[in-house]
Every structure is written in structure tokens, then in C-alpha cells.
Coordinates of C-alpha atoms in Angstrom, one line a residue:
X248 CA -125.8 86.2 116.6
X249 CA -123.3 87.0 119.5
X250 CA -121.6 89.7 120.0
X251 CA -119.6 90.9 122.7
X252 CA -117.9 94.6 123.7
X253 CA -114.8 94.3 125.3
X254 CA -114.5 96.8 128.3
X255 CA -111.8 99.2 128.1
X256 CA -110.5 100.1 131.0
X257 CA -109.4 103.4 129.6
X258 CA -109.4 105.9 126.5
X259 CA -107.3 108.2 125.3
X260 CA -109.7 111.1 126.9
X261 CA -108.5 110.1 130.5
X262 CA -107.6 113.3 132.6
X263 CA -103.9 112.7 132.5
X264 CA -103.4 111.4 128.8
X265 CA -101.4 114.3 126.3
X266 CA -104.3 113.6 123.7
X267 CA -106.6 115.7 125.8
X268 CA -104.6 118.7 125.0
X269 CA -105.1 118.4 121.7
X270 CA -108.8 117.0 120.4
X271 CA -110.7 115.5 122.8
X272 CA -113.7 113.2 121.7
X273 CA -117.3 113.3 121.9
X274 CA -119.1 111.4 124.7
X275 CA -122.1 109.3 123.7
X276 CA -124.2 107.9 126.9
X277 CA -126.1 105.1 125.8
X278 CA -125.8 102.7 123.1
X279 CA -128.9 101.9 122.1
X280 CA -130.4 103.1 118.4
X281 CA -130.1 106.8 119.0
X282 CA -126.9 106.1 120.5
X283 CA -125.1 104.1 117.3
X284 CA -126.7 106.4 115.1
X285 CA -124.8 109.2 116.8
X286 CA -121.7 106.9 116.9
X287 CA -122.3 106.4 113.1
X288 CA -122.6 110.2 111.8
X289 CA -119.3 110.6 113.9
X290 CA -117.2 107.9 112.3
X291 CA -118.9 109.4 108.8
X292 CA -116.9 112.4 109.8
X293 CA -113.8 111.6 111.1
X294 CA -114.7 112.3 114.4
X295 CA -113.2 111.2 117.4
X296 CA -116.0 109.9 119.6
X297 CA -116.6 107.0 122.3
X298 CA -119.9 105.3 124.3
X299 CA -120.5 104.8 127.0
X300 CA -123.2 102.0 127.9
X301 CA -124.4 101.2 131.5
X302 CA -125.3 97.3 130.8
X303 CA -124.4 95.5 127.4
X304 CA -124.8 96.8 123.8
X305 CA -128.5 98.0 123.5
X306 CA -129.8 97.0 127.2
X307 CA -133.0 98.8 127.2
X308 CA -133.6 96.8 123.3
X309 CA -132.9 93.8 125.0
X310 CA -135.5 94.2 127.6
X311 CA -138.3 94.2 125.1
X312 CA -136.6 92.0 122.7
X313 CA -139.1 89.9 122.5
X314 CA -141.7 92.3 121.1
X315 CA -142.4 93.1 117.3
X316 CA -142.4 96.8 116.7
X317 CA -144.7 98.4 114.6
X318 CA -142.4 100.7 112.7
X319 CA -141.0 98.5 109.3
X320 CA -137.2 98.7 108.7
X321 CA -137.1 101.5 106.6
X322 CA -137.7 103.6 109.5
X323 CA -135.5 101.7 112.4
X324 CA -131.8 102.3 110.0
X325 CA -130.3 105.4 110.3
X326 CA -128.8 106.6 107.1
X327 CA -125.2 106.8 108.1
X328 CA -125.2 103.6 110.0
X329 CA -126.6 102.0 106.8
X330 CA -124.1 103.7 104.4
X331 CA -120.8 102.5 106.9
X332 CA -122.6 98.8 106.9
X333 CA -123.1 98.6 103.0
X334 CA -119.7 99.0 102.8
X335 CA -119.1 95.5 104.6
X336 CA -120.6 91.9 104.1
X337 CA -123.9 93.0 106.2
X338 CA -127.3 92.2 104.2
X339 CA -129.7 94.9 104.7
X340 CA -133.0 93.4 105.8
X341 CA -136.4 94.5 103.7
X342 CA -137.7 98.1 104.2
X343 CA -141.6 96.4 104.9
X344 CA -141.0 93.7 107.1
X345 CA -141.1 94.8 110.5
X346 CA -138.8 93.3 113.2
X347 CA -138.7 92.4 116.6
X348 CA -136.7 94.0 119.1
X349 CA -134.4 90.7 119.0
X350 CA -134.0 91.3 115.3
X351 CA -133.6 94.9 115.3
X352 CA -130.5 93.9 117.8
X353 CA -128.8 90.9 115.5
X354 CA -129.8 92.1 112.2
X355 CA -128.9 95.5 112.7
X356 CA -127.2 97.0 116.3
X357 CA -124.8 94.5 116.9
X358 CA -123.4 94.5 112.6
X359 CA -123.3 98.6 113.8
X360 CA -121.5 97.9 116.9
X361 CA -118.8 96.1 115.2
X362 CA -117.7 99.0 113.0
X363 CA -116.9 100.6 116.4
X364 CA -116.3 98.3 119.2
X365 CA -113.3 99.9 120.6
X366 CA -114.7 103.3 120.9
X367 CA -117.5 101.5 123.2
X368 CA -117.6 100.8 126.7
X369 CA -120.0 98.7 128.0
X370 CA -121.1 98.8 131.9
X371 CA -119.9 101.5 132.6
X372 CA -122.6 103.4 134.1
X373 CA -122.6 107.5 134.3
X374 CA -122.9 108.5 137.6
X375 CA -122.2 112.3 137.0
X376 CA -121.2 115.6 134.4
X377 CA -119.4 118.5 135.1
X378 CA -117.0 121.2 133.6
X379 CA -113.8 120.1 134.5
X380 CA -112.8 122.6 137.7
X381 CA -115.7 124.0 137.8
X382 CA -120.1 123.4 138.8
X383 CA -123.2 124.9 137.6
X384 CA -122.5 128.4 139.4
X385 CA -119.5 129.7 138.1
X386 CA -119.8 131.5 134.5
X387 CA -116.1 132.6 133.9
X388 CA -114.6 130.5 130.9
X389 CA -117.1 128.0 131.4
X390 CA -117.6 126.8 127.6
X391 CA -113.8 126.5 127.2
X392 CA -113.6 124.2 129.8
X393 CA -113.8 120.3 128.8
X394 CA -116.9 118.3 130.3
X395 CA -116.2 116.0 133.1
X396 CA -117.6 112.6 133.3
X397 CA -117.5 110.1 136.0
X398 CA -118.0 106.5 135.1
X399 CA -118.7 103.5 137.7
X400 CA -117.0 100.1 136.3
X401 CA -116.4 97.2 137.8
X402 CA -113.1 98.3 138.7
X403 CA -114.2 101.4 140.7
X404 CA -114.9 104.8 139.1
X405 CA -113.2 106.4 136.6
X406 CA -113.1 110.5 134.9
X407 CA -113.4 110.5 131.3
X408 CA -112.9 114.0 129.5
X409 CA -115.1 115.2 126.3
X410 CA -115.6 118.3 123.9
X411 CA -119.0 117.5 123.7
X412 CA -122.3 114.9 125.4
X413 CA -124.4 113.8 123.6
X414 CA -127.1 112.3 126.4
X415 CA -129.2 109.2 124.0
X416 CA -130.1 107.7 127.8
X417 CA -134.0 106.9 126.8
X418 CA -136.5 107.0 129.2
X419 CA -137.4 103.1 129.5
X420 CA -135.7 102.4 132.6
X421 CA -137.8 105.3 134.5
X422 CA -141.4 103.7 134.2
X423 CA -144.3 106.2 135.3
X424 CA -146.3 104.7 138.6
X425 CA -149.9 102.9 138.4
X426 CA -151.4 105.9 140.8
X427 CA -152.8 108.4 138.0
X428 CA -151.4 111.1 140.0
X429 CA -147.9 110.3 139.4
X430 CA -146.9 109.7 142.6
X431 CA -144.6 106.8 143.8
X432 CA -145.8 105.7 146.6
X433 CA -144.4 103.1 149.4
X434 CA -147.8 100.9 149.0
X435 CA -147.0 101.0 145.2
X436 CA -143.4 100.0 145.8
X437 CA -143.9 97.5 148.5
X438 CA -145.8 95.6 146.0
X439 CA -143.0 95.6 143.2
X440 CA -142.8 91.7 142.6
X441 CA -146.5 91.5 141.6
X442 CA -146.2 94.4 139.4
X443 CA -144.5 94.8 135.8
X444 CA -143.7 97.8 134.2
X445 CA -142.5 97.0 131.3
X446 CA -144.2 94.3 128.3
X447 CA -144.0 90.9 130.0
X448 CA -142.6 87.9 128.2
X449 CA -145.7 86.0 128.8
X450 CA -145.3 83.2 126.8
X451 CA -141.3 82.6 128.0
X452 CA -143.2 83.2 132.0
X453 CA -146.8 81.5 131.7
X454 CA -146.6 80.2 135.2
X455 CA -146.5 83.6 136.1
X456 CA -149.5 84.9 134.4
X457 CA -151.5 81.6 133.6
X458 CA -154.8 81.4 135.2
X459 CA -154.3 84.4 137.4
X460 CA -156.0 87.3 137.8
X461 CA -154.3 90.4 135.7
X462 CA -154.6 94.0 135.6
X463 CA -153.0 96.1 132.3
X464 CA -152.7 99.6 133.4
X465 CA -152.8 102.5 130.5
X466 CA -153.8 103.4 127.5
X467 CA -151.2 103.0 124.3
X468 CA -149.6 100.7 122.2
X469 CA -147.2 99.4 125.2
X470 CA -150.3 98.4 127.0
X471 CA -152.2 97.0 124.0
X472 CA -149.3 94.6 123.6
X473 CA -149.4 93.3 126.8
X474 CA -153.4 92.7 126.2
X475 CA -152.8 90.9 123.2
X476 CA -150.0 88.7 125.1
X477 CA -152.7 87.4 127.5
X478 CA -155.3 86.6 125.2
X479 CA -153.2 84.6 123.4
X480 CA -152.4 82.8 126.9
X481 CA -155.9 83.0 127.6
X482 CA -156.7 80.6 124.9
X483 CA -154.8 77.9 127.0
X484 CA -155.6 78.8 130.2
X485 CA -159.1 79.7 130.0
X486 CA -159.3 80.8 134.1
X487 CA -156.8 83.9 133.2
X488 CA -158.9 87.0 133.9
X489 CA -158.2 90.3 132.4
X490 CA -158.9 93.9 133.0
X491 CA -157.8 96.5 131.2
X492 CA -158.0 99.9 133.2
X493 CA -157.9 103.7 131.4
X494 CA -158.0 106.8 132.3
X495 CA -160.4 107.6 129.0
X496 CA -163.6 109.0 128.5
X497 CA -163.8 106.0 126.5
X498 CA -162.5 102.9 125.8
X499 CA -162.7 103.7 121.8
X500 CA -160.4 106.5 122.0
X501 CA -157.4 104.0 122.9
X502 CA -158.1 102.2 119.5
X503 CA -155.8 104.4 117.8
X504 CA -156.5 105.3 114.0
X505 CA -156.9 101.4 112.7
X506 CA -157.1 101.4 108.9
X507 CA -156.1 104.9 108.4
X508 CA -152.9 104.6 110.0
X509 CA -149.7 104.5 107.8
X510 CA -148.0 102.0 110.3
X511 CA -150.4 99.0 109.3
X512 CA -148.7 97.2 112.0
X513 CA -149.5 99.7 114.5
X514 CA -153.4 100.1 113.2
X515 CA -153.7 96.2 113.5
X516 CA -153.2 96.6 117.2
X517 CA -156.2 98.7 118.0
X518 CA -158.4 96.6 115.1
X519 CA -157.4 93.1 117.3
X520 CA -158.0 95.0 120.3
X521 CA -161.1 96.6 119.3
X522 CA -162.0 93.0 118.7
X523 CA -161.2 90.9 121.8
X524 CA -163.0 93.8 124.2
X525 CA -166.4 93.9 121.7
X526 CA -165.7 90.1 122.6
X527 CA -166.2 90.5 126.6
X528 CA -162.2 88.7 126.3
X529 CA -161.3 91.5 128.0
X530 CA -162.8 93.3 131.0
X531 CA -162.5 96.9 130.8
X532 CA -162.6 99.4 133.4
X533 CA -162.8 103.6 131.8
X534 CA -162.8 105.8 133.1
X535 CA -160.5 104.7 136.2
X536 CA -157.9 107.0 138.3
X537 CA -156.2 104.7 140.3
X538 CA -155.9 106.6 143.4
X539 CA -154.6 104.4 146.0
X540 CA -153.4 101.1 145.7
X541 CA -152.9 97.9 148.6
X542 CA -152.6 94.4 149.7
X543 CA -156.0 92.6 150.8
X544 CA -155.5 89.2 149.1
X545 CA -154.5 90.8 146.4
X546 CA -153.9 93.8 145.0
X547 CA -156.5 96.4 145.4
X548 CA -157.0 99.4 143.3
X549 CA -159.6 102.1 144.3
X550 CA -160.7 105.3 142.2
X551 CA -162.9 107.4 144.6
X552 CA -165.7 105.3 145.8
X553 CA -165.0 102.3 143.5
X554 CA -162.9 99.4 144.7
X555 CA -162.0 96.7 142.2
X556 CA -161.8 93.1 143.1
X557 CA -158.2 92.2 143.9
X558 CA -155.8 91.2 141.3
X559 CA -153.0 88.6 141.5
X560 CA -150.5 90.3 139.3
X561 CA -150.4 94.3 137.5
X562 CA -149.0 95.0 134.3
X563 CA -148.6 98.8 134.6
X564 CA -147.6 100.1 130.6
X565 CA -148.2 104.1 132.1
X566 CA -145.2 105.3 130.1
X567 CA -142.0 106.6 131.2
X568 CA -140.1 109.7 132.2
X569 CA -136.7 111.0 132.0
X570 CA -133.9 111.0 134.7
X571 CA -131.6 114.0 134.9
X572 CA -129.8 113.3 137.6
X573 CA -126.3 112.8 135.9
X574 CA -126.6 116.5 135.0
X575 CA -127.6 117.8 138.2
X576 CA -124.2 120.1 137.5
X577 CA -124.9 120.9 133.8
X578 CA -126.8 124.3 132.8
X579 CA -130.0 122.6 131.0
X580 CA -133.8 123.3 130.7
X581 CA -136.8 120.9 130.7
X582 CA -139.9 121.7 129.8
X583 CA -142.4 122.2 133.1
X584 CA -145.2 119.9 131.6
X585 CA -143.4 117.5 129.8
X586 CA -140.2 117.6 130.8
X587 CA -138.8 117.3 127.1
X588 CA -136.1 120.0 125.7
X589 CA -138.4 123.4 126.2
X590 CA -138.3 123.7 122.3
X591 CA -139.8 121.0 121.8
X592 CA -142.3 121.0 124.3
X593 CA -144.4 123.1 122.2
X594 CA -144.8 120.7 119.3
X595 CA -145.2 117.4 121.2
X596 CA -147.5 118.2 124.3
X597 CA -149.9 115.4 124.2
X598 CA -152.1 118.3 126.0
X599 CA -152.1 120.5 122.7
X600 CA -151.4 117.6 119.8
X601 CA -151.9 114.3 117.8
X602 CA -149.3 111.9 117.6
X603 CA -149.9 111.7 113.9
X604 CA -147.4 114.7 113.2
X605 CA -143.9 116.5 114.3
X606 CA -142.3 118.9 112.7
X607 CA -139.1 118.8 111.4
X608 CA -136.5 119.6 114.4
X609 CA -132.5 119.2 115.2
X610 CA -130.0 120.9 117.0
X611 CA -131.2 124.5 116.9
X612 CA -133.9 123.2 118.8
X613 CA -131.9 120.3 121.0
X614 CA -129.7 123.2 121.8
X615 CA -129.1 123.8 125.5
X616 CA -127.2 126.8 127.6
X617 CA -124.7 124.4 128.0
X618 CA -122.7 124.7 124.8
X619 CA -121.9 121.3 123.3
X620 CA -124.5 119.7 126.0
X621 CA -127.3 117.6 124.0
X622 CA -129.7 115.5 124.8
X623 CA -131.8 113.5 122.2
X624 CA -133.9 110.4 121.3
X625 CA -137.1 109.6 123.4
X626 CA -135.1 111.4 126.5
X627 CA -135.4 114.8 124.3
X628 CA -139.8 114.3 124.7
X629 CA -139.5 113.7 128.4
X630 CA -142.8 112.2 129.1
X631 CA -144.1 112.9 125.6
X632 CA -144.8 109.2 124.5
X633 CA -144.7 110.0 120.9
X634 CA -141.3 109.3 120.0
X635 CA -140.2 107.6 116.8
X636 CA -136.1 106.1 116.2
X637 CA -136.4 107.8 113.0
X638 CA -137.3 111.3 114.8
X639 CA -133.9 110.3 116.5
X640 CA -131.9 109.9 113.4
X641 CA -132.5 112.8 112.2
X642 CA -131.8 114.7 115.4
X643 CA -128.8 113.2 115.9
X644 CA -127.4 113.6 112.2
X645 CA -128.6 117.5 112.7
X646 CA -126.5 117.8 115.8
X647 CA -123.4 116.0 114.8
X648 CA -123.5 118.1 111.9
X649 CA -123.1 121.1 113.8
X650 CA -120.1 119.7 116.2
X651 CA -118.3 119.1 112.9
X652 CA -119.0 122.8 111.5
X653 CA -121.3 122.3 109.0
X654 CA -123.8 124.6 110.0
X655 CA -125.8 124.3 106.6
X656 CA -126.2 120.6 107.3
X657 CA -127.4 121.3 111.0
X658 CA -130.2 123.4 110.0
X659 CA -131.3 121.8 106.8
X660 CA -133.5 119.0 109.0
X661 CA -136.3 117.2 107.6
X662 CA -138.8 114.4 108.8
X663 CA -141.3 112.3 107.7
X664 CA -143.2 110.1 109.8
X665 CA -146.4 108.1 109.1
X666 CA -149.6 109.5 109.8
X667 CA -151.2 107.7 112.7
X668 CA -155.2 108.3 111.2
X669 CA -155.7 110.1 114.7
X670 CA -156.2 113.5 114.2
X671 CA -157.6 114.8 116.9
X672 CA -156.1 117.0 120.2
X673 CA -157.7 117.3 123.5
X674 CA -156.9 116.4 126.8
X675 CA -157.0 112.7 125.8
X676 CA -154.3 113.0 123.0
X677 CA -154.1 109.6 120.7
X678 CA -151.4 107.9 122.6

């Protein structure tokens, strides 16, 4: 299925336009799931609203589009999104089958998309936020000023004027580096077109990967993907070597909960995993700090006194972490460990907590000093790595419900999520 957003080369929240004087809309940045969901419990209300997307329609999606998630549908459809699609000719897929990112695009995003595709703007990329006359200093009549934003298109950049932000950027495109110290480094960076920080395409790329020498870096399910991806290439290219390195005690612990866990999908992994290293198909290497990293025929990783062998290619699945730099001007708090909204931090820590559990949670706690300044989705748990889109949902409903006025709505949140079978804390987490 195709489908295209025309780019607007304005709306009616430019700085000169009369509307502004009147209601001005609420800015989404990013139109990914989080994103459409916001756009959806906007258009539910009457709500004037537009997005704001820095590539096409769901770009970060796209970029793992060819991976099956572990989540089933019931958990990747927002509920306003689905009520405004019932209403058309759209089929809703089955709540158990789970989908691929590709899928969850065609069969789900781009139908969404549709409802709306005026009120979206595709590349146009957010360079910056402010209050309009105004930066982070200066207190007096702050919150009745409008917020600022300044776009880069391909026509040059742009102000676009909102009442509110709501900030569903992700994380994905900020990928944590191989060093365990969380350093980027210029010997990590010269090295970028050996290493891949995302889950490789292997099958579309086998010349890349195909009787080489690779190196999967971290411990969840990102990284367990990309395991499973070169076994399966393994089988025809027998020479392929892999090594999995951790940072666990153990290698067990990255198993995850297996049969116990609600997402069978997601329990499968760590089973066929469990499987392939009791196997010896997989070499792996726990604990492991990577603490420096170079070129000597190869790519060498060292953790103290030990020095692998060098590998041709790294896959580095280390998790991500949020940018704030479009906000530099914006009154907003992050969270010293995590770097997720500070009232959140406390619930999500992998330090503290399980994955197999969050509480219930919306705007109260998404709330910022900057009034009408949000930011949700996996952006809101910084470099938490426990996100779910239905933890999204909800956050956005909950915060949409409170720019609309209906404060009884914004508090009543509730959240279920499926129980990962790990239910452990620690140091090591389960993720």
C-alpha cells in the first residue's frame, strides 16, 4: 500500500495569519504511533492540531520494517485511532496475530494517516522551540505566550505557532555507543560503516554479513533479533561466525522470562535463543565491558586485559537515548539517571525494577514547568528500554484529555501490560 503526504508549505498557525489570534493548534513532532495516536484523540475532540514529521509518515517504523514485533495487535491500535478508522472501509486486523513493522505501517499508520493528511507535514524537520518573544530566562507572562517552532523544509526554514507540543520524537535515531561506558568516541565513529546500530536487514543485505565475522552487542530483545537473523543466514553460509557480547553476570539472565511471559512472541525469543547458544551456534562472550574499541584487521574490542579476535562487521543493539536539543529554550526536567520525565523515573529505573510491570501514568505525571510542554512515548523513559506503544496510548489520550478540559478524563488513566515472567530487580534488570 502507498501512501504519500503532501507537504504543505504552510498552515494556518503561521506567525502572520489572523487565525493565530483566535485558537491556535496543537503541535505534534513526530508521526510515528505515539504521534497518530495523539493526532487521533485530537480529531476525537474537535481539536485543531497538525504534525510535524522530519522524514515520511512513520520514518523510524520504516527503519525496522522488516522486523516482527512481539506485541499482537490488540496492543499496537490505539483506541481513538481505531474508533475514527471503523468509521471508514478499513478492516481491522486480528487482536493475536502479531505484525511486522511493514504491516503495522500498511495495515494500520498509513489508513490513520489518511483521516488527517492535511494536518501533516512530512520533512519538515524541528530545529528549535521557544515562547514566541521570549527564552528560557524570562518568567513574566511566559505561559500566555504561544510556543514558537522553527521548521527546516526543503524550501528553507519556516515559524510555526502552537497552544500546545506535544514532543512523540522516540529515541531510535539516538543509538547508545558499543563502549559500556557510554562514551562516543572518535575510534567508535571512525569505524561507522562496519558498525550497525539498529536490526540489520540481513537477509535483504547477505553479502554484507555472509561468511563474515560478526559481533551483536547487548543484551535485549533488539539484540536477540539480530542473533536470530544470522543464524538463519548461518544455515547457508556456514563460515559466518558469531559472537554475542553482554555485559551480564550471565548469559541466562538475557533469556528473558520464556514460557511465563504473556507476550508468547516475545518469550519465544529467549527459548530459540536459549537454544542456538546451548548449541555452541553462537559464541558468547559475558561478562564483557567493551572498553576501547580499534582497527587491526578488524575491529578489535578489549575489556581490561582481554582482547577479542577481530571482527569484520558489529551489530551494536545497546539501546537508545533521547535528544533534547530542540528544547534547549523550553523550561523541562529529565531525570539524572535515566533521562526520562522525573516522574517517571521512579517507576521505570531498570536499576530499581522489572520490566514485567508499570503503573498506570498520564499527564499529571508527563507534566512539565512548561505549561502545555509534553513529551511522551519511548522519549518520556529516556534510556529506560522498557517502553510499550500501548503505554503510549494511554499517555497520550490522558494528556489530550487535559488540553481539551476534561480534567476527570486526564486523571482517570489506566494500563495493562503483559507480564514479562521476569520478576526480578537488581542491577541487571530483565531487559
Amino acid at each position: 500500500m502507498e501512501f504519500k503526504i503532501i507537504n504543505q508549505s504552510s498552515t494556518c498557525c503561521g506567525p502572520s495569519d489572523s487565525c493565530c489570534d483566535t485558537k491556535l493548534p496543537v503541535a505534534i513532532i513526530g508521526a510515528g504511533p505515539i504521534g497518530l495516536a495523539a493526532a487521533a484523540h485530537l480529531k476525537q475532540r474537535n481539536m485543531p492540531f497538525f504534525v510535524l514529521e522530519a522524514g515520511e509518515l512513520a520514518a523510524n517504523v520504516r527503519s525496522w520494517q522488516h522486523v516482527t514485533l512481539f506485541s499482537p495487535w490488540q496492543y499496537n491500535i490505539d483506541s481513538a485511532a481505531r474508533t475514527l478508522l471503523e468509521q471508514t472501509s478499513w478492516q481491522s486486523p486480528q487482536n493475536e496475530v502479531i505484525p511486522t513493522g511493514k504491516e503495522l505501517i500498511e495495515l494500520y499508520l498509513a489508513p490513520l494517516a489518511t483521516l488527517f493528511e492535511k494536518q501533516i507535514h512530512t520533512n519538515h524537520r524541528v530545529v528549535a522551540i521557544t515562547r514566541e518573544g521570549t527564552d528560557r530566562m524570562k518568567s513574566v507572562k511566559r505561559e500566555s505566550k504561544p510556543f514558537l517552532i522553527y521548521v527546516d523544509t526543503c524550501c528553507g526554514t519556516k515559524t510555526m505557532k502552537a497552544s500546545a507540543i506535544i514532543d512523540a520524537t522516540g529515541t531510535w535515531g539516538n543509538p547508545n555507543p558499543a563502549l559500556s561506558n557510554g562514551l562516543w568516541l572518535p575510534a567508535e565513529q571512525k569505524l561507522a560503516d562496519r558498525i550497525e546500530y539498529h536490526i540489520p536487514d540481513v537477509k535483504s543485505n547477505e553479502e554484507v554479513y555472509a561468511n563474515k565475522r560478526i559481533a551483536v552487542v547487548g543484551g535485549g530483545h533488539s539484540a536477540i533479533n539480530s542473533l536470530l537473523n544470522l543464524t538463519t543466514l548461518k544455515e547457508k553460509f556456514p563460515n559466518t561466525a558469531i559472537t554475542w557480547i553482554l555485559r551480564k553476570a550471565r548469559v541466562e539472565d538475557a533469556f528473558g522470562g520464556g514460557s511465563n511471559d504473556e507476550l508468547a512472541a516475545r518469550g519465544e525469543l529467549g527459548l530459540r535463543i536459549a537454544e542456538l547458544v546451548k548449541k555452541g551456534v553462537i559464541q558468547v562472550e559475558t561478562p564483557f565491558r567493551i572498553q576501547s574499541i580499534r582497527e587491526q584487521e578488524g575491529i578489535v574490542l578489549k575489556d581490561g586485559n582481554k582482547t577479542l579476535e577481530p571482527f569484520d562487521r558489529l551489530i551494536v543493539n545497546t539501546g537508545s537515548r533521547p535528544s533534547f536539543e530542540i528544547h534547549r529554550e523550553l523550561r523541562f526536567q529529565a531525570d539524572a539517571i535515566t533521562e526520562a520525565v522525573p516522574a517517571l523515573a521512579p517507576l521505570i529505573d531498570p536499576n530499581e525494577h522489572s520490566c514485567g510491570s508499570v503503573p498506570a501514568h498520564g499527564e499529571k505525571e508527563l507534566r512539565q514547568s512548561e505549561k502545555n510542554f509534553y513529551i511522551v512515548g519511548s522519549k518520556s523513559y529516556g534510556r529506560a528500554p522498557t517502553f510499550l506503544m500501548a503505554t503510549g496510548y494511554e499517555q497520550v489520550r490522558s494528556v489530550v484529555a487535559y488540553l481539551a478540559g476534561d480534567l476527570e478524563a486526564a486523571s482517570n488513566v489506566q494500563l495493562h501490560l503483559p507480564e514479562t515472567g521476569v520478576c526480578h530487580s537488581g542491577a541487571g534488570g530483565c531487559c
